[in-house]
Amino acid sequence: ISSEGISRVDYHDFEFDDVHELCNYDMIFLMGGNPYYLLYHAQKANVKPVLEKCHKRGKIVFGRSAAAMVLSSGVHYVEEFNQIMQFGRERGNTVGLEDFGGLRFMDYVVFPHFDDFANRVPTLAKRLIDIEQRNRILITRLKNGEGIVQLENGKEARIAN
């Protein structure tokens, strides 16, 4: 990491740490995991206004995998995604999340690891199109290693490893 010009990395957990410390960093990278769990703790910690303030100050806010879902319009369709992927209950809403609205850094739904999952479930692309048409939504499919960064001017950039 130091060869990339990053001199310090700290880990922060919304569940246990003070979210107001986040603006002390130039980049805030949210890791993946269970999207329900991540969103539950982001909501409980009231992280949205803090991340918005950091972003307005020119900080980079980036989410990978389930965290990209949390930064999007929400996790409303994760249960349906889980059914398509035949995931077990451990990937479900084990925290009792009731508000599925995301942090809304993007106004669309994110489906991470699309390329990997499409190899496992040949009907995935068609089933996502069905969800989009039925619900009149846009699902942005991210490949492994891809992410979307919100730039200061309000535009987005898709990035890959």
Tab-separated table of C-alpha atoms in Angstrom:
chain	number	residue	atom	x	y	z
A	1	ILE	CA	0.000	0.000	0.000
A	2	SER	CA	2.834	2.402	0.754
A	3	SER	CA	4.065	1.986	-2.839
A	4	GLU	CA	0.733	3.504	-3.946
A	5	GLY	CA	1.305	6.594	-1.801
A	6	ILE	CA	-0.970	5.481	1.021
A	7	SER	CA	0.897	6.000	4.240
A	8	ARG	CA	-1.736	5.033	6.792
A	9	VAL	CA	-4.744	2.722	6.897
A	10	ASP	CA	-7.113	2.553	9.850
A	11	TYR	CA	-10.118	0.321	10.328
A	12	HIS	CA	-13.357	1.798	11.543
A	13	ASP	CA	-16.481	-0.106	12.560
A	14	PHE	CA	-19.825	1.750	12.504
A	15	GLU	CA	-21.044	-0.590	15.204
A	16	PHE	CA	-18.349	0.369	17.705
A	17	ASP	CA	-16.438	3.498	16.585
A	18	ASP	CA	-17.348	7.189	16.419
A	19	VAL	CA	-18.384	7.953	12.827
A	20	HIS	CA	-17.417	11.617	13.205
A	21	GLU	CA	-13.759	10.578	12.955
A	22	LEU	CA	-14.241	9.572	9.303
A	23	CYS	CA	-13.692	13.076	7.923
A	24	ASN	CA	-10.139	12.965	9.276
A	25	TYR	CA	-9.250	10.712	6.343
A	26	ASP	CA	-8.763	11.505	2.656
A	27	MET	CA	-10.541	8.349	1.560
A	28	ILE	CA	-13.299	6.346	3.184
A	29	PHE	CA	-13.446	2.801	1.842
A	30	LEU	CA	-16.430	0.765	2.992
A	31	MET	CA	-15.884	-2.992	2.909
A	32	GLY	CA	-18.369	-5.672	1.934
A	33	GLY	CA	-20.217	-8.227	3.992
A	34	ASN	CA	-23.895	-8.764	4.658
A	35	PRO	CA	-25.723	-5.737	3.158
A	36	TYR	CA	-28.479	-5.883	5.772
A	37	TYR	CA	-25.937	-5.871	8.602
A	38	LEU	CA	-23.915	-3.038	7.061
A	39	LEU	CA	-26.967	-0.857	6.406
A	40	TYR	CA	-28.438	-1.564	9.838
A	41	HIS	CA	-25.298	-0.345	11.587
A	42	ALA	CA	-24.824	2.583	9.188
A	43	GLN	CA	-28.370	3.719	9.996
A	44	LYS	CA	-27.965	3.122	13.727
A	45	ALA	CA	-24.742	5.173	13.744
A	46	ASN	CA	-26.394	7.896	11.576
A	47	VAL	CA	-23.438	7.742	9.212
A	48	LYS	CA	-25.173	9.288	6.179
A	49	PRO	CA	-24.830	12.975	7.171
A	50	VAL	CA	-21.219	12.362	8.213
A	51	LEU	CA	-20.326	10.751	4.877
A	52	GLU	CA	-22.128	13.549	3.021
A	53	LYS	CA	-20.115	16.135	4.961
A	54	CYS	CA	-16.870	14.275	4.245
A	55	HIS	CA	-17.739	14.046	0.547
A	56	LYS	CA	-18.505	17.776	0.370
A	57	ARG	CA	-15.067	18.404	1.852
A	58	GLY	CA	-13.518	16.527	-1.066
A	59	LYS	CA	-13.030	13.172	0.632
A	60	ILE	CA	-13.446	10.061	-1.510
A	61	VAL	CA	-16.251	7.753	-0.394
A	62	PHE	CA	-16.023	4.303	-1.936
A	63	GLY	CA	-17.916	1.088	-1.249
A	64	ARG	CA	-17.048	-2.418	-2.347
A	65	SER	CA	-19.446	-5.334	-2.750
A	66	ALA	CA	-22.257	-5.127	-0.176
A	67	ALA	CA	-21.048	-1.670	0.853
A	68	ALA	CA	-21.686	-0.452	-2.711
A	69	MET	CA	-25.250	-1.702	-2.251
A	70	VAL	CA	-25.519	0.275	0.994
A	71	LEU	CA	-24.269	3.453	-0.723
A	72	SER	CA	-26.924	3.015	-3.437
A	73	SER	CA	-30.683	3.560	-3.309
A	74	GLY	CA	-31.006	0.601	-1.001
A	75	VAL	CA	-31.118	-3.107	-0.364
A	76	HIS	CA	-34.800	-3.599	-1.237
A	77	TYR	CA	-34.040	-6.377	-3.730
A	78	VAL	CA	-31.322	-8.250	-1.844
A	79	GLU	CA	-33.730	-10.955	-0.682
A	80	GLU	CA	-34.735	-11.580	-4.289
A	81	PHE	CA	-31.061	-11.555	-5.328
A	82	ASN	CA	-30.315	-14.068	-2.556
A	83	GLN	CA	-33.106	-16.357	-3.782
A	84	ILE	CA	-31.767	-16.247	-7.339
A	85	MET	CA	-28.296	-17.072	-6.065
A	86	GLN	CA	-29.708	-19.755	-3.720
A	87	PHE	CA	-27.959	-18.259	-0.723
A	88	GLY	CA	-28.858	-19.544	2.726
A	89	ARG	CA	-30.408	-17.701	5.655
A	90	GLU	CA	-26.981	-16.489	6.868
A	91	ARG	CA	-26.983	-14.042	3.943
A	92	GLY	CA	-30.444	-12.794	4.860
A	93	ASN	CA	-31.781	-10.072	7.111
A	94	THR	CA	-30.451	-11.521	10.359
A	95	VAL	CA	-30.436	-8.105	12.096
A	96	GLY	CA	-34.121	-7.323	11.562
A	97	LEU	CA	-33.506	-4.310	9.302
A	98	GLU	CA	-36.812	-2.549	8.611
A	99	ASP	CA	-35.736	0.477	6.534
A	100	PHE	CA	-34.183	-0.873	3.337
A	101	GLY	CA	-33.394	2.580	1.918
A	102	GLY	CA	-29.692	3.028	1.308
A	103	LEU	CA	-27.444	6.017	1.884
A	104	ARG	CA	-28.346	7.241	-1.633
A	105	PHE	CA	-24.979	8.315	-2.911
A	106	MET	CA	-26.362	6.775	-6.118
A	107	ASP	CA	-30.030	6.617	-7.122
A	108	TYR	CA	-30.009	3.081	-8.449
A	109	VAL	CA	-29.661	-0.486	-7.230
A	110	VAL	CA	-26.237	-2.159	-7.283
A	111	PHE	CA	-25.603	-5.836	-7.981
A	112	PRO	CA	-21.950	-6.627	-7.155
A	113	HIS	CA	-19.891	-9.574	-8.448
A	114	PHE	CA	-22.128	-9.887	-11.503
A	115	ASP	CA	-19.556	-11.708	-13.638
A	116	ASP	CA	-18.817	-14.279	-10.944
A	117	PHE	CA	-22.485	-14.904	-10.149
A	118	ALA	CA	-23.499	-15.019	-13.843
A	119	ASN	CA	-21.085	-17.928	-14.265
A	120	ARG	CA	-22.839	-19.761	-11.418
A	121	VAL	CA	-26.420	-18.936	-12.448
A	122	PRO	CA	-26.821	-18.895	-16.246
A	123	THR	CA	-30.274	-17.238	-16.002
A	124	LEU	CA	-29.036	-14.362	-13.819
A	125	ALA	CA	-28.925	-11.674	-16.531
A	126	LYS	CA	-32.491	-12.420	-17.640
A	127	ARG	CA	-33.767	-12.549	-14.058
A	128	LEU	CA	-32.221	-9.154	-13.256
A	129	ILE	CA	-33.869	-7.702	-16.374
A	130	ASP	CA	-37.181	-9.134	-15.138
A	131	ILE	CA	-36.699	-7.405	-11.760
A	132	GLU	CA	-35.839	-4.119	-13.507
A	133	GLN	CA	-38.912	-4.249	-15.743
A	134	ARG	CA	-41.303	-5.384	-13.012
A	135	ASN	CA	-40.165	-2.650	-10.596
A	136	ARG	CA	-39.162	0.052	-13.117
A	137	ILE	CA	-35.672	0.319	-11.660
A	138	LEU	CA	-32.098	0.300	-12.927
A	139	ILE	CA	-29.745	-2.342	-11.552
A	140	THR	CA	-26.096	-1.481	-12.099
A	141	ARG	CA	-24.096	-4.662	-12.506
A	142	LEU	CA	-20.579	-4.467	-11.107
A	143	LYS	CA	-17.944	-7.031	-12.004
A	144	ASN	CA	-15.540	-8.418	-9.426
A	145	GLY	CA	-13.105	-5.678	-8.477
A	146	GLU	CA	-15.265	-2.878	-9.903
A	147	GLY	CA	-16.653	0.003	-7.937
A	148	ILE	CA	-18.240	3.374	-8.472
A	149	VAL	CA	-16.758	6.531	-7.029
A	150	GLN	CA	-18.740	9.740	-6.626
A	151	LEU	CA	-16.632	12.662	-7.791
A	152	GLU	CA	-16.806	16.148	-6.315
A	153	ASN	CA	-18.715	17.493	-9.327
A	154	GLY	CA	-21.531	14.983	-8.730
A	155	LYS	CA	-20.452	12.719	-11.581
A	156	GLU	CA	-19.468	9.110	-11.185
A	157	ALA	CA	-16.494	7.081	-12.268
A	158	ARG	CA	-16.472	3.309	-12.586
A	159	ILE	CA	-13.161	1.919	-11.422
A	160	ALA	CA	-11.593	-1.528	-11.401
A	161	ASN	CA	-8.696	-3.139	-9.541
